[in-house]
Every structure is written in C-alpha cells, then in structure tokens.
JSON list of C-alpha atoms in Angstrom, two decimals:
[
{"chain": "P", "resi": 1, "resn": "GLU", "atom": "CA", "xyz": [161.27, 49.80, 95.31]},
{"chain": "P", "resi": 2, "resn": "ALA", "atom": "CA", "xyz": [160.60, 53.55, 95.51]},
{"chain": "P", "resi": 3, "resn": "GLN", "atom": "CA", "xyz": [156.57, 54.01, 96.09]},
{"chain": "P", "resi": 4, "resn": "VAL", "atom": "CA", "xyz": [153.31, 54.97, 97.28]},
{"chain": "P", "resi": 5, "resn": "THR", "atom": "CA", "xyz": [151.25, 52.70, 98.97]},
{"chain": "P", "resi": 6, "resn": "GLN", "atom": "CA", "xyz": [147.94, 53.62, 99.46]},
{"chain": "P", "resi": 7, "resn": "ASN", "atom": "CA", "xyz": [145.51, 51.43, 101.14]},
{"chain": "P", "resi": 8, "resn": "PRO", "atom": "CA", "xyz": [142.88, 49.44, 100.50]},
{"chain": "P", "resi": 9, "resn": "ARG", "atom": "CA", "xyz": [142.67, 49.27, 97.10]},
{"chain": "P", "resi": 10, "resn": "TYR", "atom": "CA", "xyz": [139.15, 48.51, 96.57]},
{"chain": "P", "resi": 11, "resn": "LEU", "atom": "CA", "xyz": [135.87, 49.74, 99.80]},
{"chain": "P", "resi": 12, "resn": "ILE", "atom": "CA", "xyz": [132.18, 49.74, 100.03]},
{"chain": "P", "resi": 13, "resn": "THR", "atom": "CA", "xyz": [131.39, 50.36, 103.55]},
{"chain": "P", "resi": 14, "resn": "VAL", "atom": "CA", "xyz": [127.52, 52.14, 104.76]},
{"chain": "P", "resi": 15, "resn": "THR", "atom": "CA", "xyz": [126.97, 55.17, 105.11]},
{"chain": "P", "resi": 16, "resn": "GLY", "atom": "CA", "xyz": [127.91, 57.21, 107.92]},
{"chain": "P", "resi": 17, "resn": "LYS", "atom": "CA", "xyz": [130.20, 54.21, 109.16]},
{"chain": "P", "resi": 18, "resn": "LYS", "atom": "CA", "xyz": [134.31, 56.14, 109.65]},
{"chain": "P", "resi": 19, "resn": "LEU", "atom": "CA", "xyz": [137.02, 54.89, 107.53]},
{"chain": "P", "resi": 20, "resn": "THR", "atom": "CA", "xyz": [140.55, 55.16, 107.51]},
{"chain": "P", "resi": 21, "resn": "VAL", "atom": "CA", "xyz": [142.77, 55.54, 103.52]},
{"chain": "P", "resi": 22, "resn": "THR", "atom": "CA", "xyz": [145.82, 54.68, 104.42]},
{"chain": "P", "resi": 23, "resn": "CYS", "atom": "CA", "xyz": [149.21, 56.14, 101.89]},
{"chain": "P", "resi": 24, "resn": "SER", "atom": "CA", "xyz": [152.43, 55.95, 103.28]},
{"chain": "P", "resi": 25, "resn": "GLN", "atom": "CA", "xyz": [155.89, 56.51, 100.92]},
{"chain": "P", "resi": 26, "resn": "ASN", "atom": "CA", "xyz": [159.53, 54.89, 101.79]},
{"chain": "P", "resi": 27, "resn": "MET", "atom": "CA", "xyz": [161.63, 57.73, 100.03]},
{"chain": "P", "resi": 28, "resn": "ASN", "atom": "CA", "xyz": [161.50, 60.85, 102.66]},
{"chain": "P", "resi": 29, "resn": "HIS", "atom": "CA", "xyz": [159.43, 63.05, 100.87]},
{"chain": "P", "resi": 30, "resn": "GLU", "atom": "CA", "xyz": [158.35, 66.24, 102.89]},
{"chain": "P", "resi": 31, "resn": "TYR", "atom": "CA", "xyz": [155.44, 66.83, 99.92]},
{"chain": "P", "resi": 32, "resn": "MET", "atom": "CA", "xyz": [151.91, 65.05, 100.09]},
{"chain": "P", "resi": 33, "resn": "SER", "atom": "CA", "xyz": [148.54, 64.76, 98.96]},
{"chain": "P", "resi": 34, "resn": "TRP", "atom": "CA", "xyz": [145.33, 63.04, 98.34]},
{"chain": "P", "resi": 35, "resn": "TYR", "atom": "CA", "xyz": [142.94, 63.49, 95.44]},
{"chain": "P", "resi": 36, "resn": "ARG", "atom": "CA", "xyz": [139.94, 62.46, 94.07]},
{"chain": "P", "resi": 37, "resn": "GLN", "atom": "CA", "xyz": [138.58, 61.69, 90.10]},
{"chain": "P", "resi": 38, "resn": "ASP", "atom": "CA", "xyz": [135.09, 61.92, 89.42]},
{"chain": "P", "resi": 39, "resn": "PRO", "atom": "CA", "xyz": [134.07, 61.43, 85.77]},
{"chain": "P", "resi": 40, "resn": "GLY", "atom": "CA", "xyz": [132.66, 64.30, 84.78]},
{"chain": "P", "resi": 41, "resn": "LEU", "atom": "CA", "xyz": [135.35, 66.37, 87.26]},
{"chain": "P", "resi": 42, "resn": "GLY", "atom": "CA", "xyz": [138.57, 64.42, 86.42]},
{"chain": "P", "resi": 43, "resn": "LEU", "atom": "CA", "xyz": [141.07, 65.27, 89.45]},
{"chain": "P", "resi": 44, "resn": "ARG", "atom": "CA", "xyz": [140.75, 67.24, 92.49]},
{"chain": "P", "resi": 45, "resn": "GLN", "atom": "CA", "xyz": [142.78, 67.80, 95.51]},
{"chain": "P", "resi": 46, "resn": "ILE", "atom": "CA", "xyz": [140.75, 67.23, 98.71]},
{"chain": "P", "resi": 47, "resn": "TYR", "atom": "CA", "xyz": [144.59, 68.24, 101.06]},
{"chain": "P", "resi": 48, "resn": "TYR", "atom": "CA", "xyz": [147.61, 68.17, 101.11]},
{"chain": "P", "resi": 49, "resn": "SER", "atom": "CA", "xyz": [150.83, 68.80, 103.34]},
{"chain": "P", "resi": 50, "resn": "MET", "atom": "CA", "xyz": [154.29, 69.94, 102.88]},
{"chain": "P", "resi": 51, "resn": "ASN", "atom": "CA", "xyz": [155.70, 68.64, 106.33]},
{"chain": "P", "resi": 52, "resn": "VAL", "atom": "CA", "xyz": [155.07, 66.81, 109.46]},
{"chain": "P", "resi": 53, "resn": "GLU", "atom": "CA", "xyz": [152.57, 68.87, 110.91]},
{"chain": "P", "resi": 54, "resn": "VAL", "atom": "CA", "xyz": [151.09, 71.00, 108.51]},
{"chain": "P", "resi": 55, "resn": "THR", "atom": "CA", "xyz": [148.23, 70.05, 106.43]},
{"chain": "P", "resi": 56, "resn": "ASP", "atom": "CA", "xyz": [146.68, 72.80, 103.86]},
{"chain": "P", "resi": 57, "resn": "LYS", "atom": "CA", "xyz": [143.13, 72.74, 102.56]},
{"chain": "P", "resi": 58, "resn": "GLY", "atom": "CA", "xyz": [142.87, 71.90, 99.03]},
{"chain": "P", "resi": 59, "resn": "ASP", "atom": "CA", "xyz": [139.32, 72.20, 96.64]},
{"chain": "P", "resi": 60, "resn": "VAL", "atom": "CA", "xyz": [137.30, 70.22, 98.13]},
{"chain": "P", "resi": 61, "resn": "PRO", "atom": "CA", "xyz": [138.11, 69.42, 101.70]},
{"chain": "P", "resi": 62, "resn": "GLU", "atom": "CA", "xyz": [134.59, 69.26, 102.57]},
{"chain": "P", "resi": 63, "resn": "GLY", "atom": "CA", "xyz": [133.72, 65.59, 104.84]},
{"chain": "P", "resi": 64, "resn": "TYR", "atom": "CA", "xyz": [137.79, 64.53, 104.87]},
{"chain": "P", "resi": 65, "resn": "LYS", "atom": "CA", "xyz": [139.94, 64.83, 107.19]},
{"chain": "P", "resi": 66, "resn": "VAL", "atom": "CA", "xyz": [144.23, 64.02, 107.51]},
{"chain": "P", "resi": 67, "resn": "SER", "atom": "CA", "xyz": [146.54, 64.54, 109.54]},
{"chain": "P", "resi": 68, "resn": "ARG", "atom": "CA", "xyz": [150.75, 64.36, 109.60]},
{"chain": "P", "resi": 69, "resn": "LYS", "atom": "CA", "xyz": [152.55, 63.24, 112.47]},
{"chain": "P", "resi": 70, "resn": "GLU", "atom": "CA", "xyz": [154.96, 61.47, 110.48]},
{"chain": "P", "resi": 71, "resn": "LYS", "atom": "CA", "xyz": [156.57, 61.95, 107.40]},
{"chain": "P", "resi": 72, "resn": "ARG", "atom": "CA", "xyz": [156.29, 58.65, 105.86]},
{"chain": "P", "resi": 73, "resn": "ASN", "atom": "CA", "xyz": [151.90, 58.40, 106.61]},
{"chain": "P", "resi": 74, "resn": "PHE", "atom": "CA", "xyz": [149.35, 60.61, 105.41]},
{"chain": "P", "resi": 75, "resn": "PRO", "atom": "CA", "xyz": [146.05, 59.04, 105.84]},
{"chain": "P", "resi": 76, "resn": "LEU", "atom": "CA", "xyz": [143.03, 60.08, 104.09]},
{"chain": "P", "resi": 77, "resn": "ILE", "atom": "CA", "xyz": [139.59, 59.88, 106.87]},
{"chain": "P", "resi": 78, "resn": "LEU", "atom": "CA", "xyz": [136.04, 60.22, 106.35]},
{"chain": "P", "resi": 79, "resn": "GLU", "atom": "CA", "xyz": [134.44, 60.64, 109.56]},
{"chain": "P", "resi": 80, "resn": "SER", "atom": "CA", "xyz": [130.92, 59.96, 108.25]},
{"chain": "P", "resi": 81, "resn": "PRO", "atom": "CA", "xyz": [131.09, 59.32, 104.61]},
{"chain": "P", "resi": 82, "resn": "SER", "atom": "CA", "xyz": [128.13, 60.08, 102.26]},
{"chain": "P", "resi": 83, "resn": "PRO", "atom": "CA", "xyz": [127.52, 58.28, 98.40]},
{"chain": "P", "resi": 84, "resn": "ASN", "atom": "CA", "xyz": [129.12, 61.72, 97.57]},
{"chain": "P", "resi": 85, "resn": "GLN", "atom": "CA", "xyz": [132.04, 61.17, 98.71]},
{"chain": "P", "resi": 86, "resn": "THR", "atom": "CA", "xyz": [132.34, 57.41, 96.13]},
{"chain": "P", "resi": 87, "resn": "SER", "atom": "CA", "xyz": [134.70, 58.09, 94.05]},
{"chain": "P", "resi": 88, "resn": "LEU", "atom": "CA", "xyz": [138.53, 56.83, 92.77]},
{"chain": "P", "resi": 89, "resn": "TYR", "atom": "CA", "xyz": [141.31, 59.14, 95.85]},
{"chain": "P", "resi": 90, "resn": "PHE", "atom": "CA", "xyz": [145.02, 58.84, 95.25]},
{"chain": "P", "resi": 91, "resn": "CYS", "atom": "CA", "xyz": [147.57, 59.98, 97.07]},
{"chain": "P", "resi": 92, "resn": "ALA", "atom": "CA", "xyz": [150.76, 61.47, 96.12]},
{"chain": "P", "resi": 93, "resn": "SER", "atom": "CA", "xyz": [154.38, 62.65, 97.84]},
{"chain": "P", "resi": 94, "resn": "SER", "atom": "CA", "xyz": [157.14, 64.70, 96.05]},
{"chain": "P", "resi": 95, "resn": "LEU", "atom": "CA", "xyz": [160.63, 65.79, 96.57]},
{"chain": "P", "resi": 96, "resn": "SER", "atom": "CA", "xyz": [160.31, 69.47, 97.62]},
{"chain": "P", "resi": 97, "resn": "GLY", "atom": "CA", "xyz": [157.16, 69.50, 94.39]},
{"chain": "P", "resi": 98, "resn": "PHE", "atom": "CA", "xyz": [159.66, 68.81, 91.96]},
{"chain": "P", "resi": 99, "resn": "GLY", "atom": "CA", "xyz": [157.66, 65.63, 90.05]},
{"chain": "P", "resi": 100, "resn": "TYR", "atom": "CA", "xyz": [155.19, 63.36, 92.41]},
{"chain": "P", "resi": 101, "resn": "THR", "atom": "CA", "xyz": [155.22, 60.09, 92.64]},
{"chain": "P", "resi": 102, "resn": "PHE", "atom": "CA", "xyz": [151.00, 58.42, 92.90]},
{"chain": "P", "resi": 103, "resn": "GLY", "atom": "CA", "xyz": [149.84, 55.53, 94.35]},
{"chain": "P", "resi": 104, "resn": "SER", "atom": "CA", "xyz": [147.63, 52.94, 92.68]},
{"chain": "P", "resi": 105, "resn": "GLY", "atom": "CA", "xyz": [144.06, 54.42, 93.73]},
{"chain": "P", "resi": 106, "resn": "THR", "atom": "CA", "xyz": [141.47, 52.99, 96.07]},
{"chain": "P", "resi": 107, "resn": "ARG", "atom": "CA", "xyz": [138.36, 52.58, 94.58]},
{"chain": "P", "resi": 108, "resn": "LEU", "atom": "CA", "xyz": [136.05, 53.63, 97.71]},
{"chain": "P", "resi": 109, "resn": "THR", "atom": "CA", "xyz": [131.79, 53.15, 96.97]},
{"chain": "P", "resi": 110, "resn": "VAL", "atom": "CA", "xyz": [129.38, 54.78, 99.50]},
{"chain": "P", "resi": 111, "resn": "VAL", "atom": "CA", "xyz": [126.11, 52.62, 100.17]},
{"chain": "Q", "resi": 1, "resn": "LYS", "atom": "CA", "xyz": [135.53, 79.46, 82.74]},
{"chain": "Q", "resi": 2, "resn": "ASN", "atom": "CA", "xyz": [137.94, 76.78, 84.59]},
{"chain": "Q", "resi": 3, "resn": "GLU", "atom": "CA", "xyz": [140.90, 77.99, 86.06]},
{"chain": "Q", "resi": 4, "resn": "VAL", "atom": "CA", "xyz": [142.68, 75.11, 83.78]},
{"chain": "Q", "resi": 5, "resn": "GLU", "atom": "CA", "xyz": [141.88, 73.79, 80.00]},
{"chain": "Q", "resi": 6, "resn": "GLN", "atom": "CA", "xyz": [143.33, 71.18, 77.39]},
{"chain": "Q", "resi": 7, "resn": "SER", "atom": "CA", "xyz": [142.88, 71.12, 73.82]},
{"chain": "Q", "resi": 8, "resn": "PRO", "atom": "CA", "xyz": [141.96, 68.59, 72.21]},
{"chain": "Q", "resi": 9, "resn": "GLN", "atom": "CA", "xyz": [139.69, 66.54, 74.15]},
{"chain": "Q", "resi": 10, "resn": "ASN", "atom": "CA", "xyz": [140.21, 63.47, 72.71]},
{"chain": "Q", "resi": 11, "resn": "LEU", "atom": "CA", "xyz": [142.53, 62.58, 70.05]},
{"chain": "Q", "resi": 12, "resn": "THR", "atom": "CA", "xyz": [143.44, 59.56, 67.79]},
{"chain": "Q", "resi": 13, "resn": "ALA", "atom": "CA", "xyz": [146.09, 59.12, 66.13]},
{"chain": "Q", "resi": 14, "resn": "GLN", "atom": "CA", "xyz": [148.46, 57.16, 63.46]},
{"chain": "Q", "resi": 15, "resn": "GLU", "atom": "CA", "xyz": [151.02, 55.97, 64.49]},
{"chain": "Q", "resi": 16, "resn": "GLY", "atom": "CA", "xyz": [154.50, 57.17, 64.08]},
{"chain": "Q", "resi": 17, "resn": "GLU", "atom": "CA", "xyz": [152.36, 61.09, 63.80]},
{"chain": "Q", "resi": 18, "resn": "PHE", "atom": "CA", "xyz": [154.19, 64.02, 65.81]},
{"chain": "Q", "resi": 19, "resn": "ILE", "atom": "CA", "xyz": [151.47, 64.63, 68.54]},
{"chain": "Q", "resi": 20, "resn": "THR", "atom": "CA", "xyz": [150.20, 68.30, 70.05]},
{"chain": "Q", "resi": 21, "resn": "ILE", "atom": "CA", "xyz": [148.42, 68.74, 73.56]},
{"chain": "Q", "resi": 22, "resn": "ASN", "atom": "CA", "xyz": [148.10, 71.77, 74.58]},
{"chain": "Q", "resi": 23, "resn": "CYS", "atom": "CA", "xyz": [147.17, 74.04, 77.89]},
{"chain": "Q", "resi": 24, "resn": "SER", "atom": "CA", "xyz": [146.02, 77.21, 78.55]},
{"chain": "Q", "resi": 25, "resn": "TYR", "atom": "CA", "xyz": [145.36, 78.50, 82.62]},
{"chain": "Q", "resi": 26, "resn": "SER", "atom": "CA", "xyz": [144.24, 81.31, 83.59]},
{"chain": "Q", "resi": 27, "resn": "VAL", "atom": "CA", "xyz": [145.88, 82.36, 87.84]},
{"chain": "Q", "resi": 28, "resn": "GLY", "atom": "CA", "xyz": [148.82, 82.83, 88.45]},
{"chain": "Q", "resi": 29, "resn": "ILE", "atom": "CA", "xyz": [151.19, 79.59, 89.43]},
{"chain": "Q", "resi": 30, "resn": "SER", "atom": "CA", "xyz": [154.16, 78.36, 90.28]},
{"chain": "Q", "resi": 31, "resn": "ALA", "atom": "CA", "xyz": [154.82, 75.61, 88.39]},
{"chain": "Q", "resi": 32, "resn": "LEU", "atom": "CA", "xyz": [152.93, 73.71, 85.67]},
{"chain": "Q", "resi": 33, "resn": "HIS", "atom": "CA", "xyz": [152.76, 69.93, 85.26]},
{"chain": "Q", "resi": 34, "resn": "TRP", "atom": "CA", "xyz": [152.42, 67.17, 82.87]},
{"chain": "Q", "resi": 35, "resn": "LEU", "atom": "CA", "xyz": [150.68, 63.83, 83.89]},
{"chain": "Q", "resi": 36, "resn": "GLN", "atom": "CA", "xyz": [150.10, 60.57, 82.29]},
{"chain": "Q", "resi": 37, "resn": "GLN", "atom": "CA", "xyz": [147.55, 58.42, 83.67]},
{"chain": "Q", "resi": 38, "resn": "HIS", "atom": "CA", "xyz": [147.48, 54.87, 82.16]},
{"chain": "Q", "resi": 39, "resn": "PRO", "atom": "CA", "xyz": [144.10, 52.40, 80.59]},
{"chain": "Q", "resi": 40, "resn": "GLY", "atom": "CA", "xyz": [144.65, 50.82, 84.29]},
{"chain": "Q", "resi": 41, "resn": "GLY", "atom": "CA", "xyz": [144.82, 54.27, 86.09]},
{"chain": "Q", "resi": 42, "resn": "GLY", "atom": "CA", "xyz": [147.82, 54.47, 87.10]},
{"chain": "Q", "resi": 43, "resn": "ILE", "atom": "CA", "xyz": [148.71, 58.11, 87.19]},
{"chain": "Q", "resi": 44, "resn": "VAL", "atom": "CA", "xyz": [152.52, 58.96, 86.47]},
{"chain": "Q", "resi": 45, "resn": "SER", "atom": "CA", "xyz": [153.95, 62.51, 86.69]},
{"chain": "Q", "resi": 46, "resn": "LEU", "atom": "CA", "xyz": [155.63, 63.16, 83.73]},
{"chain": "Q", "resi": 47, "resn": "PHE", "atom": "CA", "xyz": [157.59, 66.56, 83.61]},
{"chain": "Q", "resi": 48, "resn": "MET", "atom": "CA", "xyz": [157.47, 69.67, 86.10]},
{"chain": "Q", "resi": 49, "resn": "LEU", "atom": "CA", "xyz": [157.89, 73.62, 84.54]},
{"chain": "Q", "resi": 50, "resn": "SER", "atom": "CA", "xyz": [158.35, 76.84, 85.98]},
{"chain": "Q", "resi": 51, "resn": "SER", "atom": "CA", "xyz": [159.75, 77.97, 82.28]},
{"chain": "Q", "resi": 52, "resn": "GLY", "atom": "CA", "xyz": [161.29, 77.22, 79.22]},
{"chain": "Q", "resi": 53, "resn": "LYS", "atom": "CA", "xyz": [161.24, 73.62, 77.84]},
{"chain": "Q", "resi": 54, "resn": "LYS", "atom": "CA", "xyz": [162.48, 69.67, 79.07]},
{"chain": "Q", "resi": 55, "resn": "LYS", "atom": "CA", "xyz": [162.74, 66.40, 76.78]},
{"chain": "Q", "resi": 56, "resn": "HIS", "atom": "CA", "xyz": [162.52, 62.99, 77.94]},
{"chain": "Q", "resi": 57, "resn": "GLY", "atom": "CA", "xyz": [163.15, 60.16, 75.09]},
{"chain": "Q", "resi": 58, "resn": "ARG", "atom": "CA", "xyz": [160.81, 60.89, 72.33]},
{"chain": "Q", "resi": 59, "resn": "LEU", "atom": "CA", "xyz": [158.22, 63.12, 75.05]},
{"chain": "Q", "resi": 60, "resn": "ILE", "atom": "CA", "xyz": [158.94, 67.20, 74.91]},
{"chain": "Q", "resi": 61, "resn": "ALA", "atom": "CA", "xyz": [157.28, 69.59, 77.48]},
{"chain": "Q", "resi": 62, "resn": "THR", "atom": "CA", "xyz": [157.32, 74.07, 76.65]},
{"chain": "Q", "resi": 63, "resn": "ILE", "atom": "CA", "xyz": [155.37, 76.73, 78.72]},
{"chain": "Q", "resi": 64, "resn": "ASN", "atom": "CA", "xyz": [155.14, 80.61, 77.91]},
{"chain": "Q", "resi": 65, "resn": "ILE", "atom": "CA", "xyz": [154.90, 81.87, 81.06]},
{"chain": "Q", "resi": 66, "resn": "GLN", "atom": "CA", "xyz": [153.43, 85.21, 78.98]},
{"chain": "Q", "resi": 67, "resn": "GLU", "atom": "CA", "xyz": [151.08, 83.97, 77.40]},
{"chain": "Q", "resi": 68, "resn": "LYS", "atom": "CA", "xyz": [150.16, 81.39, 79.77]},
{"chain": "Q", "resi": 69, "resn": "HIS", "atom": "CA", "xyz": [150.10, 78.20, 77.94]},
{"chain": "Q", "resi": 70, "resn": "SER", "atom": "CA", "xyz": [152.25, 74.51, 77.53]},
{"chain": "Q", "resi": 71, "resn": "SER", "atom": "CA", "xyz": [152.22, 72.21, 74.86]},
{"chain": "Q", "resi": 72, "resn": "LEU", "atom": "CA", "xyz": [152.94, 69.03, 75.40]},
{"chain": "Q", "resi": 73, "resn": "HIS", "atom": "CA", "xyz": [154.82, 66.84, 72.14]},
{"chain": "Q", "resi": 74, "resn": "ILE", "atom": "CA", "xyz": [155.27, 62.96, 71.60]},
{"chain": "Q", "resi": 75, "resn": "THR", "atom": "CA", "xyz": [157.01, 62.89, 68.59]},
{"chain": "Q", "resi": 76, "resn": "ALA", "atom": "CA", "xyz": [157.46, 59.16, 66.76]},
{"chain": "Q", "resi": 77, "resn": "SER", "atom": "CA", "xyz": [154.23, 58.26, 69.01]},
{"chain": "Q", "resi": 78, "resn": "HIS", "atom": "CA", "xyz": [153.28, 54.12, 69.64]},
{"chain": "Q", "resi": 79, "resn": "PRO", "atom": "CA", "xyz": [150.25, 52.62, 70.61]},
{"chain": "Q", "resi": 80, "resn": "ARG", "atom": "CA", "xyz": [151.76, 52.47, 73.99]},
{"chain": "Q", "resi": 81, "resn": "ASP", "atom": "CA", "xyz": [151.59, 56.04, 74.57]},
{"chain": "Q", "resi": 82, "resn": "SER", "atom": "CA", "xyz": [147.86, 55.72, 74.72]},
{"chain": "Q", "resi": 83, "resn": "ALA", "atom": "CA", "xyz": [146.62, 56.92, 77.98]},
{"chain": "Q", "resi": 84, "resn": "VAL", "atom": "CA", "xyz": [145.15, 60.25, 79.37]},
{"chain": "Q", "resi": 85, "resn": "TYR", "atom": "CA", "xyz": [147.08, 63.49, 79.75]},
{"chain": "Q", "resi": 86, "resn": "ILE", "atom": "CA", "xyz": [146.72, 65.94, 82.11]},
{"chain": "Q", "resi": 87, "resn": "CYS", "atom": "CA", "xyz": [147.83, 69.24, 83.01]},
{"chain": "Q", "resi": 88, "resn": "ALA", "atom": "CA", "xyz": [148.27, 69.71, 86.28]},
{"chain": "Q", "resi": 89, "resn": "VAL", "atom": "CA", "xyz": [149.48, 73.56, 87.80]},
{"chain": "Q", "resi": 90, "resn": "SER", "atom": "CA", "xyz": [150.65, 75.22, 91.35]},
{"chain": "Q", "resi": 91, "resn": "ARG", "atom": "CA", "xyz": [148.67, 78.06, 92.24]},
{"chain": "Q", "resi": 92, "resn": "ALA", "atom": "CA", "xyz": [151.21, 80.97, 93.19]},
{"chain": "Q", "resi": 93, "resn": "ASN", "atom": "CA", "xyz": [151.62, 82.15, 96.73]},
{"chain": "Q", "resi": 94, "resn": "TYR", "atom": "CA", "xyz": [149.71, 78.58, 97.61]},
{"chain": "Q", "resi": 95, "resn": "GLY", "atom": "CA", "xyz": [152.37, 76.10, 98.23]},
{"chain": "Q", "resi": 96, "resn": "GLN", "atom": "CA", "xyz": [151.27, 72.41, 96.58]},
{"chain": "Q", "resi": 97, "resn": "ASN", "atom": "CA", "xyz": [147.58, 73.83, 95.98]},
{"chain": "Q", "resi": 98, "resn": "PHE", "atom": "CA", "xyz": [147.07, 72.56, 92.95]},
{"chain": "Q", "resi": 99, "resn": "VAL", "atom": "CA", "xyz": [144.48, 72.59, 90.17]},
{"chain": "Q", "resi": 100, "resn": "PHE", "atom": "CA", "xyz": [143.71, 69.98, 87.47]},
{"chain": "Q", "resi": 101, "resn": "GLY", "atom": "CA", "xyz": [142.61, 70.69, 83.48]},
{"chain": "Q", "resi": 102, "resn": "PRO", "atom": "CA", "xyz": [140.48, 67.90, 82.63]},
{"chain": "Q", "resi": 103, "resn": "GLY", "atom": "CA", "xyz": [142.32, 65.53, 80.95]},
{"chain": "Q", "resi": 104, "resn": "THR", "atom": "CA", "xyz": [143.50, 64.45, 76.81]},
{"chain": "Q", "resi": 105, "resn": "ARG", "atom": "CA", "xyz": [142.19, 61.23, 75.51]},
{"chain": "Q", "resi": 106, "resn": "LEU", "atom": "CA", "xyz": [144.78, 59.96, 73.52]},
{"chain": "Q", "resi": 107, "resn": "SER", "atom": "CA", "xyz": [144.69, 56.56, 71.70]},
{"chain": "Q", "resi": 108, "resn": "VAL", "atom": "CA", "xyz": [147.92, 56.24, 68.63]},
{"chain": "Q", "resi": 109, "resn": "LEU", "atom": "CA", "xyz": [146.47, 53.48, 66.11]},
{"chain": "Q", "resi": 110, "resn": "PRO", "atom": "CA", "xyz": [148.19, 50.76, 64.91]}
]
C-alpha cells in the first residue's frame, strides 16, 4: 500500500531531551516536507526537501533539524525540545508537487 | 494581513445543498492546493491547481490567477463531507514552500 509512515504517533517527552520523529514513504517521491499544526495558527511548514541531500527552510524552522540522506526517509530532529514545540506534526510526500500524501500525524507533548 | 485567507470560517449545510468555500491569497504562487482534514485528524490532498478548473466526483475547484482567488465547490453535499477544508499555496520562486489558509470547518447535517 502506498503510504507515508510517521513514528511515533504519540510522544510525551521532557524539555531538552533530544528526539527524532521518523517519516518514510514507499512511493519513490522526490518531495517531502514537515508541518506543524497548532490551534488558532493552523498548518505551518517547518522544512521541505525537493531531492536527496537538498533541504530548505519553511516558515517555522527554528528549533528543528532535518536530513534527507536517502529518498524514502525524512526524519525531523528536535535537538533540545521546548514546551512551545508541543504540537501535532505531519510529514507529507509528493511526486513533483502534483498532490501530497500525508502521514497520520505525530502528537508531541513537551513538558 | 494573512497571505492566505478563507471564507467562511464555519459552514453548516443540509444534506444535498451546494457548497462553496473561498480562498484568496496575496502572494505570487506557483500552485494552489485544496486539502481535506477529517474529524480524526488525517489530511487528504484533494486538488492541485495552477489555472482553470478541476473536477473529481462531486468536488470542483477553480482558480482565477488574475484575481488571486480560488473556490472549492461541493455538489449534492453529504454528511461524510463534514471536515475542515484547507487552502494552501506554494510561493512562486520558492520551490515547495507552502503557506496555508486557516481552514473552513464544514458540517453537513442529515
């Protein structure tokens, strides 16, 4: 089945403890991106990648890192999470930008 | 002023009604996307438009590049259409850099 898989689905962590949210797609898509969704602020793009080893900042990249070492994976790294990074995170992928397939989301709570 | 605006913010309709959701934007774009977010949180991409009109089943999306406006129409609405509909634009000359509208919450009553 063609899909974008995010893990974990839910995560509660403490301030400052490094974490990685994984994202993997099995559709050979070039484009991948990360978003966060917050009440009253909607969806906002964190980072995107248009090819292997190519990443670009979205509107809210502060406090996040990404890497694209291989086509299928695009992990989101929080080196030192803070409570303001508590959010619902989505990964998505696309073949040339014609329509995106979204992962199921990761609900992150930082205490 | 937000770069992408939607109206209405909330919409309640009776089953069978024709529904229109509007999106206006203030930046140069390379494409406009309509997304559907289900009550459970999952997001589905409905349309990508750079010009004209697209139709898929009961859904129709149009875009007017000169007026910087897009509409999403739902014909013969059904309770399963209840969701949040989100307009997103990819900024021109910025690859796949997206900015999103605030969403329109649609409830279709049986």
